[in-house]
mmCIF file of C-alpha atoms in Angstrom:
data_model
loop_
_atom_site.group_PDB
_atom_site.id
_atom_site.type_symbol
_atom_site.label_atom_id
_atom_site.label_comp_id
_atom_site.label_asym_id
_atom_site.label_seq_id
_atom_site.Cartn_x
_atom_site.Cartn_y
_atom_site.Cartn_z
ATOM 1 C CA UNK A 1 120.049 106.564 118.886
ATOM 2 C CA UNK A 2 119.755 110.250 117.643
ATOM 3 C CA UNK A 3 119.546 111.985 114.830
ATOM 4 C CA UNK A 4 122.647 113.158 113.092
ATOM 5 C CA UNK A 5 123.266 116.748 111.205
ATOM 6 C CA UNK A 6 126.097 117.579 108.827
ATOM 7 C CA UNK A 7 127.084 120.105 107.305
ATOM 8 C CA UNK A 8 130.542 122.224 106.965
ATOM 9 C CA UNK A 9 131.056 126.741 106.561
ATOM 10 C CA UNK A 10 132.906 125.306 102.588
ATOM 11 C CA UNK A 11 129.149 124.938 101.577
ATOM 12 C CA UNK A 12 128.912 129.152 102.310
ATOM 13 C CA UNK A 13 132.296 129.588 100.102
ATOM 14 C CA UNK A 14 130.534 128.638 96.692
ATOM 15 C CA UNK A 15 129.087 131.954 94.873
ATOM 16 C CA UNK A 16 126.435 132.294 92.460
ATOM 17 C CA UNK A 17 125.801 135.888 90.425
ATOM 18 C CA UNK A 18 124.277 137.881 91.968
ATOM 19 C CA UNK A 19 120.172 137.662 91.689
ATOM 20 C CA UNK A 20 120.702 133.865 91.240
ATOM 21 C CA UNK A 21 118.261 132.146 93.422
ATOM 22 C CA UNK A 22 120.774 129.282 94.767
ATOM 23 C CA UNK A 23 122.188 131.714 97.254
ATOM 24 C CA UNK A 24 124.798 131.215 100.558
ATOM 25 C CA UNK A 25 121.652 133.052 102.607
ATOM 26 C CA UNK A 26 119.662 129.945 101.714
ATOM 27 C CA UNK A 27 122.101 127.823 103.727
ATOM 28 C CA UNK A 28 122.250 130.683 106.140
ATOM 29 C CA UNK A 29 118.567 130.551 106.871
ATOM 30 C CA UNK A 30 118.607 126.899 107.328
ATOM 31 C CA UNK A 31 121.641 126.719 109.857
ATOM 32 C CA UNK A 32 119.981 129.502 111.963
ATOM 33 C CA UNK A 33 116.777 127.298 111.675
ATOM 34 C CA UNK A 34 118.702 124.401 113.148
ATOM 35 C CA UNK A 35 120.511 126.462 115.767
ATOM 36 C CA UNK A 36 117.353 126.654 117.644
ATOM 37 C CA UNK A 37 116.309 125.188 120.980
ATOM 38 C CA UNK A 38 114.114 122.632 119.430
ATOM 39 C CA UNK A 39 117.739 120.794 117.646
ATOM 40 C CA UNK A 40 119.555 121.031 120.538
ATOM 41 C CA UNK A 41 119.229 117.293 120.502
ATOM 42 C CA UNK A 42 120.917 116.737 117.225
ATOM 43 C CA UNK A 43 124.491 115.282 116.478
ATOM 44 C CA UNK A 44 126.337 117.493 114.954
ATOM 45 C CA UNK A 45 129.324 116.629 112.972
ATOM 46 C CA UNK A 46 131.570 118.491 110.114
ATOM 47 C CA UNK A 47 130.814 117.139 107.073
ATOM 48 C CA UNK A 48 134.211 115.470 105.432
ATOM 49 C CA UNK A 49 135.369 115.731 101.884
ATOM 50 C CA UNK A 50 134.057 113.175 99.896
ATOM 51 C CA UNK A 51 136.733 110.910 98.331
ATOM 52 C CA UNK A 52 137.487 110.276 94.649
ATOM 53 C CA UNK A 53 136.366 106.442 94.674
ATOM 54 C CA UNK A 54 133.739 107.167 96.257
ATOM 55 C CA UNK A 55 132.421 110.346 93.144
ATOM 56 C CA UNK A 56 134.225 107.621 90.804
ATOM 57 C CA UNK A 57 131.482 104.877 91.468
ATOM 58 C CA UNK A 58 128.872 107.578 90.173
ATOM 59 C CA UNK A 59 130.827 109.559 87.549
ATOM 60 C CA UNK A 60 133.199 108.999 85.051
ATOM 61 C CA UNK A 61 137.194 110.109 85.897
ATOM 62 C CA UNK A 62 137.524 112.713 82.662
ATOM 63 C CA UNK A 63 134.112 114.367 84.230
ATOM 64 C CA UNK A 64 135.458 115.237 87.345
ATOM 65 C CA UNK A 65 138.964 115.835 86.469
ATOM 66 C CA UNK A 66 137.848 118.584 83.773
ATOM 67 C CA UNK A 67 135.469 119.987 86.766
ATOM 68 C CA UNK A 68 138.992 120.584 88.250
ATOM 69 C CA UNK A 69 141.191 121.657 85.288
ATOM 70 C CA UNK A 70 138.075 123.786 84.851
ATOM 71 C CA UNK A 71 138.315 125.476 88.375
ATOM 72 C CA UNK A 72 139.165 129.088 87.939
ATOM 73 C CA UNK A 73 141.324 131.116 90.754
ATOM 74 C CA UNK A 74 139.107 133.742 90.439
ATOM 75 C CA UNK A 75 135.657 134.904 88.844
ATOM 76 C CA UNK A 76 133.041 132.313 87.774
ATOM 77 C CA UNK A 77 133.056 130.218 84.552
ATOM 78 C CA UNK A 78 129.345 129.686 83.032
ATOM 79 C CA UNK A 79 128.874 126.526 82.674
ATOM 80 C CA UNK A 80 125.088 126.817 80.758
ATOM 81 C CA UNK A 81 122.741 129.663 81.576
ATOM 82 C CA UNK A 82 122.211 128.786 85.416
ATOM 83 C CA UNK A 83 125.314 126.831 86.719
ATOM 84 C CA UNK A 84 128.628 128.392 86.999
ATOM 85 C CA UNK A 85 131.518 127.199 87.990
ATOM 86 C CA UNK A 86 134.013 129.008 90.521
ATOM 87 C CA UNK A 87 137.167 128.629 93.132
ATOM 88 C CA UNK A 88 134.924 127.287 95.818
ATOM 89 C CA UNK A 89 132.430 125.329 94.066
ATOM 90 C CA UNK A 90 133.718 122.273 93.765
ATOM 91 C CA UNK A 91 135.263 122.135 97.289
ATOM 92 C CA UNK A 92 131.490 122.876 98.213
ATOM 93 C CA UNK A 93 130.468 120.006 96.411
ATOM 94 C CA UNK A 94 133.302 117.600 97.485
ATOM 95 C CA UNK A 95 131.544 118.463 101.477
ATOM 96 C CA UNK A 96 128.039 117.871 100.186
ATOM 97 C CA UNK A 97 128.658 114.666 99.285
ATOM 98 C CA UNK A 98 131.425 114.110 101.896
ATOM 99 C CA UNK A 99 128.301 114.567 104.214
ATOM 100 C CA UNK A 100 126.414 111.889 102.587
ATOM 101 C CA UNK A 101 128.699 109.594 103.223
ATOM 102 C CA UNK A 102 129.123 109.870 106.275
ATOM 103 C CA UNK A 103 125.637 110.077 107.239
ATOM 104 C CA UNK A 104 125.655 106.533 105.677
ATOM 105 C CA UNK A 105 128.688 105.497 107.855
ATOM 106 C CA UNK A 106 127.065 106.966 111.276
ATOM 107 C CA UNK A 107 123.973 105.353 109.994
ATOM 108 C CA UNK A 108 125.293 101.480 109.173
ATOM 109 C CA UNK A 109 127.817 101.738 111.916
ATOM 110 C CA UNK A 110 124.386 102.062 114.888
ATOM 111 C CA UNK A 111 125.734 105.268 116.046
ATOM 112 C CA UNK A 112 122.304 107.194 115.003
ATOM 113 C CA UNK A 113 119.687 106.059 113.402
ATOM 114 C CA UNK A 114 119.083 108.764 110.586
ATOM 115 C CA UNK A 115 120.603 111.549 109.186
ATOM 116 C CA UNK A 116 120.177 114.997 107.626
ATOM 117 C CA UNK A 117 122.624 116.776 105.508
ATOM 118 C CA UNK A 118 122.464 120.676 105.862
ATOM 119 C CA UNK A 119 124.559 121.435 102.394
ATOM 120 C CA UNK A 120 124.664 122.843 99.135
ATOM 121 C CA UNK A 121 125.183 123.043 96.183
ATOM 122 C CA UNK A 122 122.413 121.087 95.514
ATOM 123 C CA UNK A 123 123.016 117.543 93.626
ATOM 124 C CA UNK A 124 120.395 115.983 91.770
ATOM 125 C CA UNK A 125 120.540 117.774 88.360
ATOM 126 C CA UNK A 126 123.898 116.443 88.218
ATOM 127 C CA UNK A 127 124.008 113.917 85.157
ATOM 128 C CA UNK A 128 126.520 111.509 84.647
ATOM 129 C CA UNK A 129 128.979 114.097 82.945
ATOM 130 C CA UNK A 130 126.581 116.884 82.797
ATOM 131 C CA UNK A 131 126.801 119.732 85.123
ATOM 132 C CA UNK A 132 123.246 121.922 85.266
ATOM 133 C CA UNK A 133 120.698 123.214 87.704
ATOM 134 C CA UNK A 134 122.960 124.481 89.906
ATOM 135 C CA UNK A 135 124.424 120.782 90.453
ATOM 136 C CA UNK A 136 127.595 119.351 90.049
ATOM 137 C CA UNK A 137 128.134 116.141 91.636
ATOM 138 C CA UNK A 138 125.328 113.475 91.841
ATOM 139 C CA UNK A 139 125.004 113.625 95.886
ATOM 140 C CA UNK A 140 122.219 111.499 96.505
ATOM 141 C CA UNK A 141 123.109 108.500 94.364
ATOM 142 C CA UNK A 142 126.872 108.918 95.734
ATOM 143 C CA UNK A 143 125.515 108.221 99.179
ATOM 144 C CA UNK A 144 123.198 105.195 97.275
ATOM 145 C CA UNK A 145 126.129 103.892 96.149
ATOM 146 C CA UNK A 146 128.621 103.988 98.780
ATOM 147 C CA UNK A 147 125.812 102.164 101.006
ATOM 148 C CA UNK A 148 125.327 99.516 97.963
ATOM 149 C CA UNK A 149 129.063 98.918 97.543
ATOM 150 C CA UNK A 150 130.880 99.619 101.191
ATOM 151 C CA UNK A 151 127.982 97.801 103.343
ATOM 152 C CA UNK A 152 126.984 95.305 100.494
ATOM 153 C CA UNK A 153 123.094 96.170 100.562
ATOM 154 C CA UNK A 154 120.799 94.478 97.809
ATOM 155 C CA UNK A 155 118.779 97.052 97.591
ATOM 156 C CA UNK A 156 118.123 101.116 98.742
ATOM 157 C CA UNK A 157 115.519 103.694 97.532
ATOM 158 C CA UNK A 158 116.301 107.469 96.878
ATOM 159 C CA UNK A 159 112.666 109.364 97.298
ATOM 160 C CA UNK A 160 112.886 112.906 95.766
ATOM 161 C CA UNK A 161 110.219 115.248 96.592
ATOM 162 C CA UNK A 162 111.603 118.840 95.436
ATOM 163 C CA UNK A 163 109.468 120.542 92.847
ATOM 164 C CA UNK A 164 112.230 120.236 89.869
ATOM 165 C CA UNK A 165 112.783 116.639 88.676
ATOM 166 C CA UNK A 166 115.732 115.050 89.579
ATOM 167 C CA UNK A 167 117.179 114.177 85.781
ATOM 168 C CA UNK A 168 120.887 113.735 86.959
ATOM 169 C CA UNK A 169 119.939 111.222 89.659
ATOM 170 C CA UNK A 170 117.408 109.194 87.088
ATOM 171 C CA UNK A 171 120.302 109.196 84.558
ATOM 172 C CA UNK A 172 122.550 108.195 87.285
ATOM 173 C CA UNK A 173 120.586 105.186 88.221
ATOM 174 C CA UNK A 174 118.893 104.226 85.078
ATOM 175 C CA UNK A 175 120.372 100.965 84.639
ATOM 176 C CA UNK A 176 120.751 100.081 88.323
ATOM 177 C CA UNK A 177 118.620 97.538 89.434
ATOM 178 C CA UNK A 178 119.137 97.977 93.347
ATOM 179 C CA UNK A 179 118.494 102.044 93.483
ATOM 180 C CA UNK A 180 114.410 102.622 93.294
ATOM 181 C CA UNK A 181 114.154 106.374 92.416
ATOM 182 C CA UNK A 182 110.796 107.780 93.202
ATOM 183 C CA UNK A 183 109.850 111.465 92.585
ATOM 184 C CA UNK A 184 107.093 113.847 92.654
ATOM 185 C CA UNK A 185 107.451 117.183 90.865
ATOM 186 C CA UNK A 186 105.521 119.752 89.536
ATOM 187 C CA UNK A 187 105.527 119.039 85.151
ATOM 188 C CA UNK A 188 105.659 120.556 82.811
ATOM 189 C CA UNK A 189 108.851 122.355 84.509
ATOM 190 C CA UNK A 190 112.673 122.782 84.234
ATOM 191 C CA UNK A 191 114.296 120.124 83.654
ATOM 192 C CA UNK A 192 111.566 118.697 81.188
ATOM 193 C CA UNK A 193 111.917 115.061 82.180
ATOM 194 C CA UNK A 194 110.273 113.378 84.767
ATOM 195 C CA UNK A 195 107.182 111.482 82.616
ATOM 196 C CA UNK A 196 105.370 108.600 83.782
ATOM 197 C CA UNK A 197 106.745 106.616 80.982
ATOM 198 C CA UNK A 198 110.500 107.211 82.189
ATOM 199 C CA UNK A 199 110.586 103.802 84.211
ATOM 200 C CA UNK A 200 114.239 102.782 83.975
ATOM 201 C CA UNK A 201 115.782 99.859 82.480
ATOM 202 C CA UNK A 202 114.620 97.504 85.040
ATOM 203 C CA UNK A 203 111.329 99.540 85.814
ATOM 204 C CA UNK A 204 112.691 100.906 89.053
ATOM 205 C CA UNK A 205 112.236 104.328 88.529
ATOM 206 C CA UNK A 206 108.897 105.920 89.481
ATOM 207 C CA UNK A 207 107.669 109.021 88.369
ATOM 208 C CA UNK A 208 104.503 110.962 89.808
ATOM 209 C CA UNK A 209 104.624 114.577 88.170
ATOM 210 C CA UNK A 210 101.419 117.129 89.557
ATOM 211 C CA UNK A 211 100.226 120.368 88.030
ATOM 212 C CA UNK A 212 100.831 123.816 88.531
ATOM 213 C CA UNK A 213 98.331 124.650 91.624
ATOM 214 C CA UNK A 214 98.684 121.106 93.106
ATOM 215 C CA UNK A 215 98.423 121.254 97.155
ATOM 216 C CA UNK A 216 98.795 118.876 99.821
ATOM 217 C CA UNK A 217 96.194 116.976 99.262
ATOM 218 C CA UNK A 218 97.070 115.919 95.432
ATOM 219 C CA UNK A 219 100.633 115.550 96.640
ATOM 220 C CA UNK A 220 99.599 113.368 99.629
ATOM 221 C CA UNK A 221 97.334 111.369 97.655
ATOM 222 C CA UNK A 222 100.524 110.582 94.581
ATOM 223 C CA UNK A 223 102.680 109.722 97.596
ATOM 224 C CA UNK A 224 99.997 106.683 99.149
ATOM 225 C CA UNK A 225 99.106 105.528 95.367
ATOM 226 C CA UNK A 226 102.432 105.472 93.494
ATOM 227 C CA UNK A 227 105.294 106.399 95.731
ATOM 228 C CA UNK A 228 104.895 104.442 98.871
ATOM 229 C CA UNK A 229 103.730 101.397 97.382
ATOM 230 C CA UNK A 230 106.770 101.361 95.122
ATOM 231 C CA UNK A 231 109.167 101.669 97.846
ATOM 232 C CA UNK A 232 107.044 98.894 100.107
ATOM 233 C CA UNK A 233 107.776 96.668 97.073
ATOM 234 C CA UNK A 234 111.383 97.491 96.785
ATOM 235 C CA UNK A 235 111.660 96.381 100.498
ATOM 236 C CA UNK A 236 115.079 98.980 100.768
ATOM 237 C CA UNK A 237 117.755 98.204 103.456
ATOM 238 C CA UNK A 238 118.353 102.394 103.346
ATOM 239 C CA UNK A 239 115.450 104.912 102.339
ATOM 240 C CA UNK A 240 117.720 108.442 101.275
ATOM 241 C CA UNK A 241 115.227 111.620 100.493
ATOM 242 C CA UNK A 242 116.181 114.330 98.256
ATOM 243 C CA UNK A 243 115.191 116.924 100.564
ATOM 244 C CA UNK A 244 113.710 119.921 98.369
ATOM 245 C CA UNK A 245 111.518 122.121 99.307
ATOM 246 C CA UNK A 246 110.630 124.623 96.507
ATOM 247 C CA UNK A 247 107.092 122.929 95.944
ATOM 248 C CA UNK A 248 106.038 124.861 98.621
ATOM 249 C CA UNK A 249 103.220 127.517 98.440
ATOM 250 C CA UNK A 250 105.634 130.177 98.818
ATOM 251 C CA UNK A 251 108.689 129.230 96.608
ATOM 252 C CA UNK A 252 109.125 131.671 93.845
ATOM 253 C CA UNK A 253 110.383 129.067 91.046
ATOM 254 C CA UNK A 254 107.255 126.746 90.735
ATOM 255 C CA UNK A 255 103.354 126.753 91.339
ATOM 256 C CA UNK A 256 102.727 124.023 94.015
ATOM 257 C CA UNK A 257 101.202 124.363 96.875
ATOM 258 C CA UNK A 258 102.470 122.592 99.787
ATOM 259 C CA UNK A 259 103.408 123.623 103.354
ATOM 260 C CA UNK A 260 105.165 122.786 106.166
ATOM 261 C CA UNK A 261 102.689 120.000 106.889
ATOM 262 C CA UNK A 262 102.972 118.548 103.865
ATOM 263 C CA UNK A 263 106.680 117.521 104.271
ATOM 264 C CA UNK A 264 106.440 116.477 107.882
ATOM 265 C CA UNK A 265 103.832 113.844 106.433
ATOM 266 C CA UNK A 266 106.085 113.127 103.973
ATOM 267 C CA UNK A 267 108.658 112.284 105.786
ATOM 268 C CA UNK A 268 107.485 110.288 108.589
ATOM 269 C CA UNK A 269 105.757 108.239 106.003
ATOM 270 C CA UNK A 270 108.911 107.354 104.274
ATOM 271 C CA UNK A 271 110.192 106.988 108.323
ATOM 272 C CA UNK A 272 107.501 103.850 108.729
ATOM 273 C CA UNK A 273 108.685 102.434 105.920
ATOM 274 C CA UNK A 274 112.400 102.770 106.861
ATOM 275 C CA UNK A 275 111.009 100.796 110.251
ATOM 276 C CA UNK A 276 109.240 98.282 108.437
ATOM 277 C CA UNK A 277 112.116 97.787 105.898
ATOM 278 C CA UNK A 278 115.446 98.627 107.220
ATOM 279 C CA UNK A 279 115.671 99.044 111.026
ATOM 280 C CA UNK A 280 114.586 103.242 110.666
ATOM 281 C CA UNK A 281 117.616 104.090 108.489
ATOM 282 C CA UNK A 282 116.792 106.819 106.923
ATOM 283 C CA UNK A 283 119.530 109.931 105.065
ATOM 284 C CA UNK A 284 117.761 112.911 103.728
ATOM 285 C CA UNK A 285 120.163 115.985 102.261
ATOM 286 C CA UNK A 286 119.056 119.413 101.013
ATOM 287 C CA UNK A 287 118.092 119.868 97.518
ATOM 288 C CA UNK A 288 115.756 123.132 96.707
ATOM 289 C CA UNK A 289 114.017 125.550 98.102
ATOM 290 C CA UNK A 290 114.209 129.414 97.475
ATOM 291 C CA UNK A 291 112.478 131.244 99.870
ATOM 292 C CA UNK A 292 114.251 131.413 102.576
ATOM 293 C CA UNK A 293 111.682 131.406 105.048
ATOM 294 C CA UNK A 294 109.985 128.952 103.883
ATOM 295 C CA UNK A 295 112.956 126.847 103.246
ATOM 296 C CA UNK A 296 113.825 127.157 106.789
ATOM 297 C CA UNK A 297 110.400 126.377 108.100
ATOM 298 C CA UNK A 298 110.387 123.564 105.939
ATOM 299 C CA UNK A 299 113.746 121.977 107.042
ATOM 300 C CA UNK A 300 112.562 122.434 110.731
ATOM 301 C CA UNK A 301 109.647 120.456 110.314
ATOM 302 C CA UNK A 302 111.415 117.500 108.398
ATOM 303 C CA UNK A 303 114.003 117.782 110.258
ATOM 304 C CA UNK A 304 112.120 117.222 113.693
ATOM 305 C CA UNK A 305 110.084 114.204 112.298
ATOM 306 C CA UNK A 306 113.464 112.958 111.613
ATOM 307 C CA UNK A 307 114.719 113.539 114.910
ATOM 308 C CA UNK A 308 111.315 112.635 116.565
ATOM 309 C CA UNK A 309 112.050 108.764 114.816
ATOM 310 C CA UNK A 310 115.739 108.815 115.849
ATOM 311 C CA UNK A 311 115.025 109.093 119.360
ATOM 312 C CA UNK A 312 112.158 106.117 119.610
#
């Protein structure tokens, strides 16, 4: 069935200052990653723009019509000491969660089995009507939610491995009984949440925060006690991953440990429970990851797991 890649050139348009770590090269690296003769077997497709229902069954009307009031023609508005806002950005957005969506689509509709969206700005900071950590729009749980509401599933699971905690997507799910959010994350760290106690109003969320120096093995060992298990119980009809990939050894904005290895592991674990589960249907999108050749590294080997379970 394949393995389908999204992505669109409106995710290069959307400028940070300069020195900021979430950087066009980043999605640069990772293209030129994917350009290689080892992808030549993906399906490629332009990521669309994401529609207003479909950002409206995450966040509230007034939030995203004052991200577009707020839109300037030129220059960058700071929005708090890390996220600014300027003419590109939220087009950006719109295509990182256009992609999303369709990777759901392709996904439901047979036409591949899994999907990876090559995008940015990044989305899981995003709060309901809070923009921060270089996030605007809650991408992950827009995809969640699409699949939930368009395709009438009971139940999916969004796993989040990047090293930052994914605060907008908790708050975005919090009271949703049919999205299980798992995450492992290096703590204490920006954004400050992410405790074992933060369980969710129907104890569907699952934290599993390591400590500065953690390496594979602690990560490996979180994702077969806590994480897996919690998604095996959720029994999801659609596993999503937020794909970032700043806890590894070499990222320069947190003090794991892992490697290449570590997500390829990752991810074809979460792949045998998408078999088990929900007929392989996996979506994964890009979340962190500063150095950029780690980043790309990383991306190649989670992205050929992905496409190494598309094609069986």
């Amino acid at each position: 069935m394949g393995t389908l890649l999204l992505g669109h050139s409106d995710c290069l348009l959307h400028r940070n200052p300069p020195g900021h770590p979430e950087r066009v090269e980043r999605l640069v690296a990772v293209n030129a990653e994917l350009e290689g003769d080892a992808f030549s077997g993906l399906v490629r497709e332009e990521a669309p723009l994401v529609t207003d229902e479909a950002i409206l069954r995450v966040h509230p009307e007034d939030y995203l019509r004052k991200l577009e009031r707020d839109t300037p023609q030129e220059g960058l508005l700071p929005l708090d000491a890390d996220t600014v806002l300027g003419p590109h950005t939220l087009v950006a957005a719109r295509r990182a969660a256009g992609a999303i969506v369709r990777a759901v689509d392709q996904v439901m509709d047979g036409a591949v089995k899994n999907g990876f969206c090559a995008v940015r700005p990044p989305g899981h900071h995003a709060e309901t009507s809070t923009p921060m950590g270089f996030c605007y729009l809650g991408t992950v749980v827009i995809g969640a939610r699409h699949a939930l509401d368009v395709y009438n599933l009971e139940r999916v699971a969004i796993i989040d491995f990047d090293v930052h905690h994914g605060n907008g997507t908790q708050d975005l799910v919090w009271d949703d009984e049919r999205i299980l959010f798992a995450s492992t994350h290096q703590m204490p760290l920006y954004p400050g949440s992410g405790a074992q106690n933060e369980r969710g109003r129907h104890g569907q969320i699952v934290n599993a925060p390591l400590s500065a120096g953690a390496g594979g093995a602690q990560f490996r060992q979180v994702m077969e006690d806590v994480v897996l298990p919690a998604v095996d119980r959720h029994r999801p009809e659609m596993i999503f991953i937020s794909a970032g990939f700043d806890a590894h050894k070499d990222d320069p904005l947190a003090n794991l440990e892992l490697v290449e290895d570590d997500f390829a592991w990752a991810t074809g674990r979460l792949c045998d429970l998408a078999d088990r589960h929900c007929f392989g249907r996996v979506v994964s999108t890009l979340e962190g990851g500063y150095d950029l050749p780690a980043l790309a590294s990383s991306v190649g080997a989670h992205v050929k797991v992905l496409m190494e379970r598309g094609d069986g």
